[in-house]
mmCIF file of C-alpha atoms in Angstrom:
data_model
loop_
_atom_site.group_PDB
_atom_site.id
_atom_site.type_symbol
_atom_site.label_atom_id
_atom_site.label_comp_id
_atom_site.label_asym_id
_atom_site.label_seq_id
_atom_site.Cartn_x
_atom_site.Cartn_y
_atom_site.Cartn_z
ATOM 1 C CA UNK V 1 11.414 -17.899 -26.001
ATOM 2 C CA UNK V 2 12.506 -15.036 -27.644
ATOM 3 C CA UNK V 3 11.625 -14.720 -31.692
ATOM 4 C CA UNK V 4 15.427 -14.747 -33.027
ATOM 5 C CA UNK V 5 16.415 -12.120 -34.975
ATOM 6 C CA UNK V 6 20.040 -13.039 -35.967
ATOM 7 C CA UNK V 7 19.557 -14.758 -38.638
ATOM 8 C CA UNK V 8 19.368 -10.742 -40.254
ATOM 9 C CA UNK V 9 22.602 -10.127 -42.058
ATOM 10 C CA UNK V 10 24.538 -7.195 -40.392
ATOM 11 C CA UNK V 11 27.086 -5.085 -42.617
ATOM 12 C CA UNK V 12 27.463 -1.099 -43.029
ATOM 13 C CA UNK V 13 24.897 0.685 -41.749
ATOM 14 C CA UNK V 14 23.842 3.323 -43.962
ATOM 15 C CA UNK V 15 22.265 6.650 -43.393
ATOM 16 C CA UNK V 16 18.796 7.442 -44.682
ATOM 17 C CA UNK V 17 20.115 10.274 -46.366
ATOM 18 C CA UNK V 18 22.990 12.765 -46.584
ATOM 19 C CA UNK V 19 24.831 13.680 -43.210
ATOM 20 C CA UNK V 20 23.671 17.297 -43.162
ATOM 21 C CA UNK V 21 25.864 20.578 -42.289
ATOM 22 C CA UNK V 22 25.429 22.753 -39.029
ATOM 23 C CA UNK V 23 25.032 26.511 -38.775
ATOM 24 C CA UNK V 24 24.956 29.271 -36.165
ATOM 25 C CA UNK V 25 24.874 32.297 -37.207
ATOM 26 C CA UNK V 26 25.127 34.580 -34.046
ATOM 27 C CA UNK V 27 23.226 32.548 -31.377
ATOM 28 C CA UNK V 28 22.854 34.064 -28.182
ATOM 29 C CA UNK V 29 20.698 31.959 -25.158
ATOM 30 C CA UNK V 30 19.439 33.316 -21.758
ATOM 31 C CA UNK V 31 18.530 31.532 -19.227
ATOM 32 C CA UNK V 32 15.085 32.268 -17.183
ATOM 33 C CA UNK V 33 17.018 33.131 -14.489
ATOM 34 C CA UNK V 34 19.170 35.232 -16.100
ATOM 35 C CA UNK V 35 22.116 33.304 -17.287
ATOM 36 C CA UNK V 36 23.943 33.887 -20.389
ATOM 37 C CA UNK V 37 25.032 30.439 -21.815
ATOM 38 C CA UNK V 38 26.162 31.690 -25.139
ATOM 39 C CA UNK V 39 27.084 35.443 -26.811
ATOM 40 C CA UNK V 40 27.033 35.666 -30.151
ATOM 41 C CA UNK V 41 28.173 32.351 -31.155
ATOM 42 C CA UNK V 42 28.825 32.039 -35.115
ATOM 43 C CA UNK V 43 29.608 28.636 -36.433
ATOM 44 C CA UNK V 44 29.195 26.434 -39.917
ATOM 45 C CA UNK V 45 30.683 22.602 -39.503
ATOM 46 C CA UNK V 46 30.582 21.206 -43.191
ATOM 47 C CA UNK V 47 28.684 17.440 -43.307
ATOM 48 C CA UNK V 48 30.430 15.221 -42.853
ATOM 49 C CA UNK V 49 33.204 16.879 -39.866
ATOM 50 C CA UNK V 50 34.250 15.411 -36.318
ATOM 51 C CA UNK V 51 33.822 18.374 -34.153
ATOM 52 C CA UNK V 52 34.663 18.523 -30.761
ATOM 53 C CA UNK V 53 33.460 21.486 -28.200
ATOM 54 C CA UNK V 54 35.853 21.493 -25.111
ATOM 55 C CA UNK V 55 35.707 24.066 -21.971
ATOM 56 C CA UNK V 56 34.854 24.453 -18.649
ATOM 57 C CA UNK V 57 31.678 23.246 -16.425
ATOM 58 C CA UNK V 58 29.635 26.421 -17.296
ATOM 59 C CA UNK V 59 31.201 27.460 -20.529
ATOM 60 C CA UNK V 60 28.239 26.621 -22.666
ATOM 61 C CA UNK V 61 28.929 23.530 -23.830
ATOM 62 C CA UNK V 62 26.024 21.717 -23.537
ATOM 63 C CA UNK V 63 23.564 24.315 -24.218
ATOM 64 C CA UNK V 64 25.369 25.122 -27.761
ATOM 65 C CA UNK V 65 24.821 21.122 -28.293
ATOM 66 C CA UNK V 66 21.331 21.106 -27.474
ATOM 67 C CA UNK V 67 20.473 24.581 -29.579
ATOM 68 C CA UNK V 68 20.990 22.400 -33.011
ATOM 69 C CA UNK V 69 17.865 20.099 -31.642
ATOM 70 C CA UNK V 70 16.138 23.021 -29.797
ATOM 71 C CA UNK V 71 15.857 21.448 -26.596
ATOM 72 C CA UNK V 72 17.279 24.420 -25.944
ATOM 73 C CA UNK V 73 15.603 27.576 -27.936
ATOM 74 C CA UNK V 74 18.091 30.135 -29.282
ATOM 75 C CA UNK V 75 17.459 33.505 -27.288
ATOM 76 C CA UNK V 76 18.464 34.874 -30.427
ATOM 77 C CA UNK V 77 19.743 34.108 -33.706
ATOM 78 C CA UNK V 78 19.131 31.427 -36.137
ATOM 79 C CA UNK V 79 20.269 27.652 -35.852
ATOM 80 C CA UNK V 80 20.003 26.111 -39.225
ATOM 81 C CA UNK V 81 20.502 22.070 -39.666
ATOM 82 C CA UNK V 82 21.231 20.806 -43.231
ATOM 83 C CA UNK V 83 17.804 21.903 -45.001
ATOM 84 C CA UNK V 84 15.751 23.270 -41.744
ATOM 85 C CA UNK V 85 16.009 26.145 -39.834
ATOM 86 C CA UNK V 86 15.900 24.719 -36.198
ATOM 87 C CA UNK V 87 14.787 28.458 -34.459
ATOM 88 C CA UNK V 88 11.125 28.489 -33.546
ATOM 89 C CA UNK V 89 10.410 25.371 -35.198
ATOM 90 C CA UNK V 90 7.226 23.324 -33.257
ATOM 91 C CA UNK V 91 5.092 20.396 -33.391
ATOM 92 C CA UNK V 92 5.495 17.835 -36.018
ATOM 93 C CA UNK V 93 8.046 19.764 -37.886
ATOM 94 C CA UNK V 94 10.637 19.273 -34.793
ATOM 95 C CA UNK V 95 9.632 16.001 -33.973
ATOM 96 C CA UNK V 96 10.225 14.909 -37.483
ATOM 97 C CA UNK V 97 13.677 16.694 -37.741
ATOM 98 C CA UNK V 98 14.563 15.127 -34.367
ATOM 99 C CA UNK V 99 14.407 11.845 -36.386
ATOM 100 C CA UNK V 100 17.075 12.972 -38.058
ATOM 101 C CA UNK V 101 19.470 13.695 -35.324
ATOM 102 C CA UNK V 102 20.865 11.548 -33.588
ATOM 103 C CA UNK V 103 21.273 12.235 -29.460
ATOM 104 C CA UNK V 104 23.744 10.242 -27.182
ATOM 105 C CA UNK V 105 23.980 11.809 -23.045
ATOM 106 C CA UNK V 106 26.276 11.486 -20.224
ATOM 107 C CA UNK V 107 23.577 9.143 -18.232
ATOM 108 C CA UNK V 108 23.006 7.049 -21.106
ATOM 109 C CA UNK V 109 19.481 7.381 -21.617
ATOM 110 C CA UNK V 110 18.426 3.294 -21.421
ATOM 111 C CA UNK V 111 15.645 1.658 -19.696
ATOM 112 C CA UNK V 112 17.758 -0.647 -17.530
ATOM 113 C CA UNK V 113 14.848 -3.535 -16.781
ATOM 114 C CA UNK V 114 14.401 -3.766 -21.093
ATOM 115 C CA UNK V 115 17.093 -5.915 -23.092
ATOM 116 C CA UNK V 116 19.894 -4.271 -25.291
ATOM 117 C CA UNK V 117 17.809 -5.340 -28.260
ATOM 118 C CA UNK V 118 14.638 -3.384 -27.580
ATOM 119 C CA UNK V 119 16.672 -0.319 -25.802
ATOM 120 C CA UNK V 120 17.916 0.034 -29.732
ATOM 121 C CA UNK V 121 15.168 -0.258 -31.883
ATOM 122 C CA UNK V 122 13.530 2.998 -29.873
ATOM 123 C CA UNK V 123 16.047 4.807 -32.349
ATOM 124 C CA UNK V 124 13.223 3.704 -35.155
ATOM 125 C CA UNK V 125 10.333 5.032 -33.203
ATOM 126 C CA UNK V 126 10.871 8.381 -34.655
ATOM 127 C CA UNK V 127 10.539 7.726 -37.849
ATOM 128 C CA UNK V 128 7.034 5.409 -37.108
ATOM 129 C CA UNK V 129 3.309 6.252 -36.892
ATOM 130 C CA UNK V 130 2.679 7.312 -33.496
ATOM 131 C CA UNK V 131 0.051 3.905 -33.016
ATOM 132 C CA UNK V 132 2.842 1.919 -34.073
ATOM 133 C CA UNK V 133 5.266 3.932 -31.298
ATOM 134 C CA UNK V 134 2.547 3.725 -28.931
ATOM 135 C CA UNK V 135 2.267 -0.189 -29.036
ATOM 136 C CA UNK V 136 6.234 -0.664 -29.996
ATOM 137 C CA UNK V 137 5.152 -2.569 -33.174
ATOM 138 C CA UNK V 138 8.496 -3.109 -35.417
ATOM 139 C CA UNK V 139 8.803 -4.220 -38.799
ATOM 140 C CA UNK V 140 11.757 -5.968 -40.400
ATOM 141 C CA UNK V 141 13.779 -3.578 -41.723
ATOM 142 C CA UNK V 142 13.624 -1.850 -38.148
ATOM 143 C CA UNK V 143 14.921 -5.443 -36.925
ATOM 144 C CA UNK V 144 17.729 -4.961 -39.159
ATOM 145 C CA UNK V 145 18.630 -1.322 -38.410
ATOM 146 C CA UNK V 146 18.759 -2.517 -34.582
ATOM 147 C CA UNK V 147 21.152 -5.530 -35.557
ATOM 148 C CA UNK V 148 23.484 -3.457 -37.921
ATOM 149 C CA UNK V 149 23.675 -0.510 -35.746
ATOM 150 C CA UNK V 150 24.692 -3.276 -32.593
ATOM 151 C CA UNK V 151 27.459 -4.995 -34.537
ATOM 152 C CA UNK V 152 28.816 -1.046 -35.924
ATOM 153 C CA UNK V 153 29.673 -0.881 -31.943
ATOM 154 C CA UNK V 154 30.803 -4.758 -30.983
ATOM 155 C CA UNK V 155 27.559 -5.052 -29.414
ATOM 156 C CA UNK V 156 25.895 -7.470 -30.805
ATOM 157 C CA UNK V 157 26.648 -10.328 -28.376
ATOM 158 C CA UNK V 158 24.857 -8.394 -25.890
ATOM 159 C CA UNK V 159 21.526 -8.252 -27.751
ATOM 160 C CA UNK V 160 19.400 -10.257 -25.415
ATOM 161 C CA UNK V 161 21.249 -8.612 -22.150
ATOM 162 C CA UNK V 162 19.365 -6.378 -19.821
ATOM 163 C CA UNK V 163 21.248 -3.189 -20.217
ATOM 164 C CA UNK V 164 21.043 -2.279 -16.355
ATOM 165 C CA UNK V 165 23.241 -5.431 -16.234
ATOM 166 C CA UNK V 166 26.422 -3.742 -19.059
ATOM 167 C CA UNK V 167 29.303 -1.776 -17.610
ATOM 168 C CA UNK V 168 28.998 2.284 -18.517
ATOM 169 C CA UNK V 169 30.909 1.601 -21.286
ATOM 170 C CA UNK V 170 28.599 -1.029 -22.655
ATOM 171 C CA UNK V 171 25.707 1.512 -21.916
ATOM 172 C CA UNK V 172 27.398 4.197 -24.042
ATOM 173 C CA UNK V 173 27.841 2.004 -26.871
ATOM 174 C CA UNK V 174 24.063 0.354 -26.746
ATOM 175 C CA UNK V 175 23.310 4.526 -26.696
ATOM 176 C CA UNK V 176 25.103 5.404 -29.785
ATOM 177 C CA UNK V 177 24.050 1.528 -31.496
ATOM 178 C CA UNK V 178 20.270 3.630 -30.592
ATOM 179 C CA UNK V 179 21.443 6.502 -32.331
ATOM 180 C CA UNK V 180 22.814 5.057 -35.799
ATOM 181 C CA UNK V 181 19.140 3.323 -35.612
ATOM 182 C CA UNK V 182 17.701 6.263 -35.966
ATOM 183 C CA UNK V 183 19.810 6.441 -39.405
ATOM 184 C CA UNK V 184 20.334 10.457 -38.655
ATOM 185 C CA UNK V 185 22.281 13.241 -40.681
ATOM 186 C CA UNK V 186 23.757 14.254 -37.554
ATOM 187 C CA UNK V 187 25.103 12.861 -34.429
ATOM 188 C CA UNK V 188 25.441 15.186 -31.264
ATOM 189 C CA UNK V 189 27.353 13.567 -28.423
ATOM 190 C CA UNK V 190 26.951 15.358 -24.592
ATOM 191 C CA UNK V 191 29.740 14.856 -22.834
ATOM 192 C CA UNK V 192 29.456 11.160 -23.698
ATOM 193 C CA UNK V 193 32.935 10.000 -22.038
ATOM 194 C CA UNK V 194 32.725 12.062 -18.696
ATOM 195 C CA UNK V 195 31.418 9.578 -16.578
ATOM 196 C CA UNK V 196 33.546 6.891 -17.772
ATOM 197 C CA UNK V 197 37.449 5.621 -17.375
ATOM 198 C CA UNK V 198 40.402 6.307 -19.460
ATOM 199 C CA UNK V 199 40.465 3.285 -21.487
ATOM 200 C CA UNK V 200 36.717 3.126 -21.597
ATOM 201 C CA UNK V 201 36.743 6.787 -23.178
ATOM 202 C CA UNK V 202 39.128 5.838 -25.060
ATOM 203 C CA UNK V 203 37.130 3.176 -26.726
ATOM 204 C CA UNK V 204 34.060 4.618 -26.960
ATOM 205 C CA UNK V 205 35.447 7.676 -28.741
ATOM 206 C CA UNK V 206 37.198 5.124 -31.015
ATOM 207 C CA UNK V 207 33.832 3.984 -32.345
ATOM 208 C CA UNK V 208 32.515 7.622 -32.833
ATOM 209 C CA UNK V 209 35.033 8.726 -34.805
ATOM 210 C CA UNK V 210 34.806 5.245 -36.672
ATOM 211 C CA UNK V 211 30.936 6.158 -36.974
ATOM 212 C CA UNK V 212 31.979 9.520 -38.906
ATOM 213 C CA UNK V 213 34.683 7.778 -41.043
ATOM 214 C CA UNK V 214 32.499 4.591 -41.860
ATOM 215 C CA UNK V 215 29.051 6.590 -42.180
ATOM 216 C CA UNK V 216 30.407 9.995 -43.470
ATOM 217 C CA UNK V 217 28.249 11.168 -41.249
ATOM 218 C CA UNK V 218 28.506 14.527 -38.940
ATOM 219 C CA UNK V 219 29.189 14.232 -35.239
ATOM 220 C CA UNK V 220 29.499 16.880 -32.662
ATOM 221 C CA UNK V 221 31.188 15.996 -29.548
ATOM 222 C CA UNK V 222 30.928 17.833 -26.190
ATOM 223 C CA UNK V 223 34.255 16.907 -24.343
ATOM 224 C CA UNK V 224 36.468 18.451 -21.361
ATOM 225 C CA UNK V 225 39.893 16.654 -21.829
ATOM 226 C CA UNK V 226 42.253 17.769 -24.271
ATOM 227 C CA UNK V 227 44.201 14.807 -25.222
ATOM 228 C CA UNK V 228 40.810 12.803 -26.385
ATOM 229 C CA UNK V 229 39.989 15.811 -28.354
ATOM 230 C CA UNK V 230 43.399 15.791 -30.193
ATOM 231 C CA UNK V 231 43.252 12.464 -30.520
ATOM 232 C CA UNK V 232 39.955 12.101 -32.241
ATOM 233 C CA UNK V 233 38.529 14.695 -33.513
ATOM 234 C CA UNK V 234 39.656 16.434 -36.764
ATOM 235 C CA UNK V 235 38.396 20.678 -35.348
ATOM 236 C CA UNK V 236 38.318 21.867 -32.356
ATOM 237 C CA UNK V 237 35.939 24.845 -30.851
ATOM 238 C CA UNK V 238 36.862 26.144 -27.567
ATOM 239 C CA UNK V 239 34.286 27.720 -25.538
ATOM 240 C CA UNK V 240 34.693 30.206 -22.535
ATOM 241 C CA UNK V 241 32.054 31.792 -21.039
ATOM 242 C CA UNK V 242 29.684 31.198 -24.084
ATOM 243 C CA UNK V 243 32.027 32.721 -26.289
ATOM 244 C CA UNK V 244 33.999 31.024 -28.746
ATOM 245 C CA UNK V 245 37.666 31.907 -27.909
ATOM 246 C CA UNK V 246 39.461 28.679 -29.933
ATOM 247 C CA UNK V 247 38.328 27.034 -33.540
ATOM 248 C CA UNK V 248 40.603 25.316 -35.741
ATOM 249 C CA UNK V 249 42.471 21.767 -36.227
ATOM 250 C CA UNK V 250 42.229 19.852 -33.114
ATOM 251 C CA UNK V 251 45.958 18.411 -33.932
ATOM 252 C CA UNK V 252 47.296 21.583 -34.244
ATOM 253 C CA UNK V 253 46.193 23.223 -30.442
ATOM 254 C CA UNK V 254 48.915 24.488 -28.485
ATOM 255 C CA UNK V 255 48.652 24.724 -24.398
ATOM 256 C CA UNK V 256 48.045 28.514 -24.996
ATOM 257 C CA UNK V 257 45.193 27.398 -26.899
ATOM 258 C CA UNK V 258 43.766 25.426 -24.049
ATOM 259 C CA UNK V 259 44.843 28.308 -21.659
ATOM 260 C CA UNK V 260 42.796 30.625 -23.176
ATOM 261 C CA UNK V 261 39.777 27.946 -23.248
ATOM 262 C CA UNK V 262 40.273 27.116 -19.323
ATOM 263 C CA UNK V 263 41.499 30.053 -18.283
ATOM 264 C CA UNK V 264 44.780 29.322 -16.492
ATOM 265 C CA UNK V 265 47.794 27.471 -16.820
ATOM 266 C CA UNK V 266 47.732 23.782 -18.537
ATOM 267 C CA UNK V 267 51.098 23.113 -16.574
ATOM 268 C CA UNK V 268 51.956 23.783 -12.949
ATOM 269 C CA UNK V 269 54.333 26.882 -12.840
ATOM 270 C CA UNK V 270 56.901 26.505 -9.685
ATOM 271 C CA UNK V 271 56.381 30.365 -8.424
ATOM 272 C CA UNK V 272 60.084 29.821 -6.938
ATOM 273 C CA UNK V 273 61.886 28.943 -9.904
ATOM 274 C CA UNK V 274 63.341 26.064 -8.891
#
């Protein structure tokens, strides 16, 4: 029999501390193998914004997303994260910023055999002894955390539910209930809709931006189609071959604004006229 937790009242979840700004200030990455995933890239996104990054497979999406947590290191240039300057930082000074940022990936990230409830409270294991991460010992206010950050996302009817059992949709919101656990200063979202179906994109974009409004709180969205970047995001950075060719409202982009991120017509052109 499971020890209930839901007697725990559930309301706003509230960050640990300020949402925290972002800054790159001419970040360049190269692959081993040669590949240059981003030239020069200059950015500052204020606490607090809904950012999305749109462009092509291959235009450095990702790999500007996963500078600001260095699991990609900067080739050059300096990534700065509300107080810390991300470049070169090692050991227990990354782990500990890492509790501060919240990560949510295409593939979800859950242990499929473990219930919703547990696949959450691993969002508070960065901010525990490592004995107590080690032995996934839990204390009440973790409990709590886990509950609030469920019901933030309609989840918590699920909470007992094996997550290998949820639809992808389901997944994606026990992955950001996870992240709000963590109670970060800054959410960074991979491509969290691509795997998904309209309305389920739909919906789970709904509760990000609801996550910023609610929470105040930063989020950076990697995301290839146009109309959910309008739709939900207040700025817009357009990416082409790790250069930034678009930033500005996301409302206010214009087909030759998507042209020039995709690099080729938005519409079909009828090369007869007709």
């Amino acid at each position: 029999m499971h020890a209930d937790p839901l007697h725990a009242e559930v309301g706003t979840l509230l960050p640990a501390s300020a949402s925290w700004s972002i800054r790159l200030d001419e970040v360049s990455v190269t692959y081993p193998n040669g590949t240059r995933a981003l030239s020069g890239v200059s950015l500052d996104i204020a606490a607090g914004e809904m950012v999305s990054v749109v462009g092509l497979s291959g235009s450095g999406k990702s790999t500007l997303i996963r500078t600001i947590n260095a699991l990609v290191p900067a080739t050059s240039g300096t990534v700065t994260v509300g107080p810390h300057v991300v470049t070169g930082m090692r050991g227990h000074g990354l782990r500990e910023l890492r509790g501060h940022i919240g990560m949510i990936f295409q593939g979800f990230n859950l242990a499929d055999r473990a219930n919703v409830y547990r696949n959450v409270l691993v969002g508070r294991f960065a901010h525990t002894s490592t004995w107590r991460t080690l032995l996934g010992v839990t204390n009440a206010q973790d409990r709590e955390l886990a509950l609030r950050a469920l019901d933030a996302v309609g989840m918590l009817e699920k909470v007992w539910s094996r997550a290998g059992q949820l639809s992808g949709g389901q997944k994606q919101r026990v992955a950001i209930a996870r992240a709000l656990t963590q109670q970060p200063s800054v959410m960074l979202a991979d491509e969290p809709v691509a795997s998904l179906d309209p309305p389920t994109a739909h919906a789970v974009m709904h509760d990000l931006r609801r996550v910023n409004r609610d929470e105040q709180l930063t989020v950076l969205v990697n995301i290839h189609l146009m109309d959910l970047a309008r739709q939900y995001t207040t700025r817009m950075i357009g990416l082409r071959g790790g250069e930034v060719v678009y930033d500005g409202p996301a409302a206010a982009a214009t087909d030759h604004d998507f042209e020039q991120i995709y690099g080729r017509p938005i519409q079909p052109r009828d090369v007869l006229g007709a």
